[in-house]
Each structure stands twice: as C-alpha cells, then as structure tokens.
Tab-separated table of C-alpha atoms in Angstrom:
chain	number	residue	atom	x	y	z
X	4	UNK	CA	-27.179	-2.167	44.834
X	5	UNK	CA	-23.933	-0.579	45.365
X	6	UNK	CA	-22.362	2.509	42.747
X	7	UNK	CA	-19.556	4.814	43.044
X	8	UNK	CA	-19.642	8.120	40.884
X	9	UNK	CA	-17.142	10.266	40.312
X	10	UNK	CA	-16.560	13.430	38.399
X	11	UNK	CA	-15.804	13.110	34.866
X	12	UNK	CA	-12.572	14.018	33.493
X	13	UNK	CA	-9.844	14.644	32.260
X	14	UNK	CA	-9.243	17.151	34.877
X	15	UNK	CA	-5.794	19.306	33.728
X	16	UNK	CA	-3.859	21.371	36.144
X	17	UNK	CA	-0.631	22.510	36.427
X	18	UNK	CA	2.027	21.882	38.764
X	19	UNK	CA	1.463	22.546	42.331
X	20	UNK	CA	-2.148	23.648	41.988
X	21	UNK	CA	-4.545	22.234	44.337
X	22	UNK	CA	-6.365	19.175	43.557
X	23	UNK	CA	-9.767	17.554	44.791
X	24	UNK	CA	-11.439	14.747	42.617
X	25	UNK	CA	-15.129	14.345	43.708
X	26	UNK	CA	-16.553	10.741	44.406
X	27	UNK	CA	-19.725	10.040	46.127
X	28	UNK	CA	-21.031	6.437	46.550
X	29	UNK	CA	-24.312	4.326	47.693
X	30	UNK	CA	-23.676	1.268	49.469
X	31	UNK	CA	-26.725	-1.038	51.503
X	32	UNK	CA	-23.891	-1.592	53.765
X	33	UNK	CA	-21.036	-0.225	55.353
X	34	UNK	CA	-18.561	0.097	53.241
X	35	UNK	CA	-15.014	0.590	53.224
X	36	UNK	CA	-13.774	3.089	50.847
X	37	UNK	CA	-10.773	3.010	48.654
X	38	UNK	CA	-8.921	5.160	45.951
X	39	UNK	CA	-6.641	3.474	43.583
X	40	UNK	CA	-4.113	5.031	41.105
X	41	UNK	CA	-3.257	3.685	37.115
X	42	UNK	CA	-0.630	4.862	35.885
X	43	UNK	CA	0.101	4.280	31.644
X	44	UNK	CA	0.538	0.614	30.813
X	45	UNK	CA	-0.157	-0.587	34.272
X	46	UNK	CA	-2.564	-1.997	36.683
X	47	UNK	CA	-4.487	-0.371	39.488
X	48	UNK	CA	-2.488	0.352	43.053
X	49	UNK	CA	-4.303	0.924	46.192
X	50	UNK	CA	-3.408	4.925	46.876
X	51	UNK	CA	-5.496	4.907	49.741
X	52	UNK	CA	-8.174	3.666	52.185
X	53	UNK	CA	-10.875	4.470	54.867
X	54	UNK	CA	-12.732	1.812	56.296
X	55	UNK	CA	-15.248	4.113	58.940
X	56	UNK	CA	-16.951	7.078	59.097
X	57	UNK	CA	-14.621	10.465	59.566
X	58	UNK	CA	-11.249	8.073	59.430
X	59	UNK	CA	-9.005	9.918	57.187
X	60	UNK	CA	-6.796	8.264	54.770
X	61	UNK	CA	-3.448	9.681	53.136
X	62	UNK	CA	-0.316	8.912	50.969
X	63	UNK	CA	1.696	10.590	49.001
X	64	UNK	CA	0.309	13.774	50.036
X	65	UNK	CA	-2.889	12.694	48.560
X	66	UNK	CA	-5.804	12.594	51.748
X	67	UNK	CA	-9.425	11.778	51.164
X	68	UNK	CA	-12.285	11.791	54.445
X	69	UNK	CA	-14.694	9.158	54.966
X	70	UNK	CA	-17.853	11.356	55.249
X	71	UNK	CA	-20.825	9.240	55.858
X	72	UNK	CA	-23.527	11.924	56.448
X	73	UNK	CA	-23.137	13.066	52.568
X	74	UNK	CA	-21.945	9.884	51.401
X	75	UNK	CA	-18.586	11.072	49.808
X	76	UNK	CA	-14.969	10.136	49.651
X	77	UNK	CA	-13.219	13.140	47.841
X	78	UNK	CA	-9.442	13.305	47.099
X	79	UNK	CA	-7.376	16.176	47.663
X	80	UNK	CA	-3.795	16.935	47.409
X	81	UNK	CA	-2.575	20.241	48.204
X	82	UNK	CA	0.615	20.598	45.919
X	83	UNK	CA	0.163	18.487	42.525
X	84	UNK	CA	3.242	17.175	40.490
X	85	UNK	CA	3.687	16.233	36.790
X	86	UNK	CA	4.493	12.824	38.065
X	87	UNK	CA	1.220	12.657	39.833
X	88	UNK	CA	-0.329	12.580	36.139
X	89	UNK	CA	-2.483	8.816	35.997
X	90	UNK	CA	-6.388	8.015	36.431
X	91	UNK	CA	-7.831	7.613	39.853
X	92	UNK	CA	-10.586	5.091	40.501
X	93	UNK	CA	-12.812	5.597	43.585
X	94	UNK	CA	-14.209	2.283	45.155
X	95	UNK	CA	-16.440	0.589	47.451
X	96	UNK	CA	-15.884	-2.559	49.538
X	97	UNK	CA	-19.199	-4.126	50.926
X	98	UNK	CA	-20.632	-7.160	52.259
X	99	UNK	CA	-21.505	-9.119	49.340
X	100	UNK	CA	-25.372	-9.930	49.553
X	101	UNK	CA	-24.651	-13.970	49.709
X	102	UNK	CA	-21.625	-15.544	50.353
X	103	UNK	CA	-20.633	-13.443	53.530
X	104	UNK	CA	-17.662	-12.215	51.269
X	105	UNK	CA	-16.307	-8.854	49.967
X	106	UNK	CA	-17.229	-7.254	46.616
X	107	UNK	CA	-15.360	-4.229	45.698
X	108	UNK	CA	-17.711	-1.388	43.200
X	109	UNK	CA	-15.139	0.651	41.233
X	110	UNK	CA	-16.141	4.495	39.845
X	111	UNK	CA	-15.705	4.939	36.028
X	112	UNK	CA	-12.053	6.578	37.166
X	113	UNK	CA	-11.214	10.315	36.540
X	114	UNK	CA	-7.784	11.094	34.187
X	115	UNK	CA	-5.677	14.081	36.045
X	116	UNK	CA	-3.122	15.625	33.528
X	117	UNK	CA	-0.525	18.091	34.548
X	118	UNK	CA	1.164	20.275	33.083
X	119	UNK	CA	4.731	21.526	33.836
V	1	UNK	CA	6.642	-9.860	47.015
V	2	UNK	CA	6.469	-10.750	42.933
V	3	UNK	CA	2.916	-9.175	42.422
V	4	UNK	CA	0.065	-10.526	40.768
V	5	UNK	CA	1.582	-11.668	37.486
V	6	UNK	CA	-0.196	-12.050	34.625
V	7	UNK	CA	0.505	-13.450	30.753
V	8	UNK	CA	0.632	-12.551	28.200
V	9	UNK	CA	1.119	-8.754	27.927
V	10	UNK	CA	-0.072	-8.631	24.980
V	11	UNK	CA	-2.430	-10.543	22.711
V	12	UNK	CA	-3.491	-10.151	19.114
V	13	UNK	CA	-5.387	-13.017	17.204
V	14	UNK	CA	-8.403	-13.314	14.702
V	15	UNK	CA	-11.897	-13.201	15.527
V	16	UNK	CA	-13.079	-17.012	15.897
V	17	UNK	CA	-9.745	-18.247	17.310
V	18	UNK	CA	-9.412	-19.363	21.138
V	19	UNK	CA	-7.537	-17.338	23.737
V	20	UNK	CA	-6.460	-18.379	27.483
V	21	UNK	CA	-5.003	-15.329	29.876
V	22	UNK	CA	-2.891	-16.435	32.831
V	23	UNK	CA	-3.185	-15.183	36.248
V	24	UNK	CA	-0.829	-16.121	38.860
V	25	UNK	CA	-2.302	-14.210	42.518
V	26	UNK	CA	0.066	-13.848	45.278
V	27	UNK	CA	0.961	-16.290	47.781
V	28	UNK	CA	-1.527	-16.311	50.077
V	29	UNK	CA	-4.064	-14.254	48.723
V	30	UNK	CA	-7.542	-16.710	48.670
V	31	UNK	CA	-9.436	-14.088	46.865
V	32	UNK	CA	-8.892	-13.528	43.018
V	33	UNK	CA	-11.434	-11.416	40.297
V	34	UNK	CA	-11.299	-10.810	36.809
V	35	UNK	CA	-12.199	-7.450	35.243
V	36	UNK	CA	-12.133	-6.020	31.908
V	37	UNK	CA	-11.328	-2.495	31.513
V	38	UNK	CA	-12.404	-0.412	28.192
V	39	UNK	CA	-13.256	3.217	27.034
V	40	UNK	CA	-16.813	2.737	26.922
V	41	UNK	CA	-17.615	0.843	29.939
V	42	UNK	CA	-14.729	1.511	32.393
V	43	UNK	CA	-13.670	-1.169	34.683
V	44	UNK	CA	-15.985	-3.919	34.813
V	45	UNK	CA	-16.181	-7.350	36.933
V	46	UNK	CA	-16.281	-10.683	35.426
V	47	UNK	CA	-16.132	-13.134	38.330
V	48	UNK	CA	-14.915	-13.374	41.604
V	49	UNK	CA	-13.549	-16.360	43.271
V	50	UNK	CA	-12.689	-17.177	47.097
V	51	UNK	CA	-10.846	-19.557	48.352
V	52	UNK	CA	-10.765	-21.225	44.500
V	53	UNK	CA	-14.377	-21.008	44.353
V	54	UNK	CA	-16.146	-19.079	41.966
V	55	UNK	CA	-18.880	-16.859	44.108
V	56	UNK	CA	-20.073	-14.432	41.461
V	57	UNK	CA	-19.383	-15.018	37.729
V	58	UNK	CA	-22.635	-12.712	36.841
V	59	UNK	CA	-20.286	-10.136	35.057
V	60	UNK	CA	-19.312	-12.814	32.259
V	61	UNK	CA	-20.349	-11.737	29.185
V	62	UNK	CA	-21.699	-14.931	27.643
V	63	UNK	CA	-21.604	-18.538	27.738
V	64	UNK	CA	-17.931	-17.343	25.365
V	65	UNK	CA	-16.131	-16.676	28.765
V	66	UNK	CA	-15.091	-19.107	30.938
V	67	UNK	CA	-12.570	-18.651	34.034
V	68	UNK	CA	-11.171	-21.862	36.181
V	69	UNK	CA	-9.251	-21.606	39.292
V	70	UNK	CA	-7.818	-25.449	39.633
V	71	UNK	CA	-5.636	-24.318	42.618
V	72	UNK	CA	-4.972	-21.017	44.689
V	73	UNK	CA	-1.977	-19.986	42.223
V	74	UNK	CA	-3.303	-19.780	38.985
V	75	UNK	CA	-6.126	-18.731	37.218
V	76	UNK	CA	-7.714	-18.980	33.884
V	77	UNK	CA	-9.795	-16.647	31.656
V	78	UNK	CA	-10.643	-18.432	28.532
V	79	UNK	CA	-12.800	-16.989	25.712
V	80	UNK	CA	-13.495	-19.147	22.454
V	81	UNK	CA	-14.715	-18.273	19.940
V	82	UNK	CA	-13.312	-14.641	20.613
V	83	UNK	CA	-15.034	-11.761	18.455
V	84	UNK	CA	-13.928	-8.112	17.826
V	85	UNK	CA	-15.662	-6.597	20.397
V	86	UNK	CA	-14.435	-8.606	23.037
V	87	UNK	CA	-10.486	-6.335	22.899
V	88	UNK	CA	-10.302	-4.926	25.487
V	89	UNK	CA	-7.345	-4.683	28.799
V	90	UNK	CA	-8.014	-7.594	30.664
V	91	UNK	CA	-7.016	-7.201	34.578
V	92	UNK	CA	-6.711	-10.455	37.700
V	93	UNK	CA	-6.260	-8.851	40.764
V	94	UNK	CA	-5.823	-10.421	44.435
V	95	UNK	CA	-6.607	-10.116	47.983
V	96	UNK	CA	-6.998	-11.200	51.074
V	97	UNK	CA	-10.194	-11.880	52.618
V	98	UNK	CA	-9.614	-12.055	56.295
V	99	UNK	CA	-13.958	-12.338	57.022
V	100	UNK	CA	-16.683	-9.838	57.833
V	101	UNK	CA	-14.677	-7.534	60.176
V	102	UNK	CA	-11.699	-6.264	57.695
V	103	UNK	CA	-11.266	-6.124	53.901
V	104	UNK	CA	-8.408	-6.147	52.256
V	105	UNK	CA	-7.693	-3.609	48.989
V	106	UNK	CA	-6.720	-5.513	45.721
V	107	UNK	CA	-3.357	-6.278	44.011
V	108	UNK	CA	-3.616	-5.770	40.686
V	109	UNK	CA	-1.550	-7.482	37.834
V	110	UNK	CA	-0.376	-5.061	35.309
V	111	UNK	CA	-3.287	-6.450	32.551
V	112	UNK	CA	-3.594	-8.589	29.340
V	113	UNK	CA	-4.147	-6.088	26.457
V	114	UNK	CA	-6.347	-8.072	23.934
V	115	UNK	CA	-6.951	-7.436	20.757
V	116	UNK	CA	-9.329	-9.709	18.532
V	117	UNK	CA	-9.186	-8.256	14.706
C-alpha cells in the first residue's frame, strides 16, 4: 500500500534560518506529491505540489523536488519567518486500487516553531 | 469562492447522545472525504465519496459512524451512540477529480472540534 513518512517534530528555529522538513513516501503507483500547511484553529491548505519526477514545486518561498530515484519530497525554505510557524503534512495522490479514482495518503505532519 | 464550510465549530455533548457534522463542498467539486485528525493517530481517512458515491468508507471506525451524501452540496457524518474516545477534530475536504491523467489537491473546511465527555 501507499505511506508517507516524515520527520518527527516539533522542529524550532529561529527567524531566517534555513529550513528543510524531510518526507519520503512509497506509492505502487505514480504518485503526485503534495505539501499542505495548518495553521492554529484551521484546516489544511495545499502549500504546494509536484505531480512528476524532478518537477519542482514552490510558494511562498517554500520549494520541495519531486525525486523519484530516492523516493522523497523534502521542503526547504531558505529564509524562515515567525509567521511561517504551523504543521506541514506531506502527501501522496495515487490511483486508487478500484474505482479508477484518486486517494490522497497524508504523513503524520511535522510542527515548525519559530522563534523571533 | 466560500470554501468548504463546515458546522458546527464546535461540539460538546455526553457520551451516548447522537451527533450529525455538516459539510457543505464547493460548487463543483464531485469529490468529498472525511478525516479525523488527533494526537495519537494524526490525520486519518474515514470515507471517500465521488460523484455522491461512497467509494471507500474502510476508515470508519465502527458500525457507530455513518456518512450520507444525498446530493453534491452537503454531506453528513453521523455518529450515535458517540463515546469518549471518539473527540477528536473532525475535517470534510473537497476536490476535483478531473480522471486518471490529473489530480486535484484538497480544500479543506476549517474542522468540527468534537468533544464527547
């Protein structure tokens, strides 16, 4: 079946530091591959997507590489902000096994705190 | 663009009692899911429908859940009898599932918080 692990958090920086958030992922498909952002008291937003191998997504100054050969989807931002604070979920899209429909696999998500 | 909207925000009632979360997808969106999101076990997926369907309710608990989708803008989640360990942050999120070539990321309503005491 299909999993997405990421690392565990919370992961605590400060402002501007570099950030990368590790997520690998095992699909019997090919997948697209998603990160979404929570922020407190709200739902999941798509932050970004890659639906082939080596297609790079990126918003906000967040970026993450579709790299199929080691299975992985990190996400890095180069400059992070106290407003960037919120838990990140990794995720899958495949080809559901019946029903010739979509079934997204979330990770467990990862918390990012940071500090002023 | 109002968003996936659900209701209520909030929800506090005693174990035993019945209790019904709204989901209202967005307008043309023909794929909807349910998930449940808590410390323990993350974000977790209690059924899936397309095109008002349901395709894959294997995530539901027990025979205590029950979701409906009577047309393609609103959605049920019922549970009854609701226990303790059932609180939880209750999400419906929506897509749009334009077939085997391109998948669409999900719009996610801004979540029941449950809380069954």
């Amino acid at each position: 079946g299909n999993s997405v692990t990421q690392m565990e958090g919370p992961v605590t920086l400060s402002e501007e530091a570099f950030l990368t958030i590790n997520c690998t992922y095992t699909a019997t498909g090919y997948p697209s591959l998603f990160w979404y952002v929570q922020y407190p008291g709200e739902g999941l937003q798509l932050l970004l997507k890659a639906t082939k191998a080596d297609d790079k997504g990126s918003n906000k100054g967040f970026e993450a590489t579709y790299r199929k050969e080691t299975t992985s989807f990190h996400l890095e931002k180069g400059s992070v902000q106290v407003s960037d604070s919120a838990v990140y979920f990794c995720a899958l899209s495949d080809l559901a096994a019946s029903g010739g429909s979509y079934i997204p696999t979330f990770g467990r998500g990862t918390s990012l705190i940071v500090h002023p | 663009d109002a968003g996936v909207i659900q209701s209520p925000r909030h929800e506090v009632t005693e174990m035993g009692q019945e209790v019904t979360l709204r989901c209202k997808p967005i307008s043309g969106h023909n794929s909807l899911f349910w998930y449940r999101q808590t410390m323990m076990r993350g974000l977790e997926l209690l059924i899936y429908f397309n095109n008002n369907v349901p395709i894959d309710d294997s995530g539901m608990p027990e025979d205590r859940f029950s979701a409906k989708m009577p047309n393609a803008s609103f959605s049920t989640l019922k549970i009854q009898p609701s226990e303790p360990r059932d609180s939880a942050v209750y999400f419906c999120a929506s897509s749009y599932d334009r077939g085997i070539q391109v998948n669409s990321p999900l719009h996610f309503g801004n979540g029941t918080r449950l809380t069954v005491t």
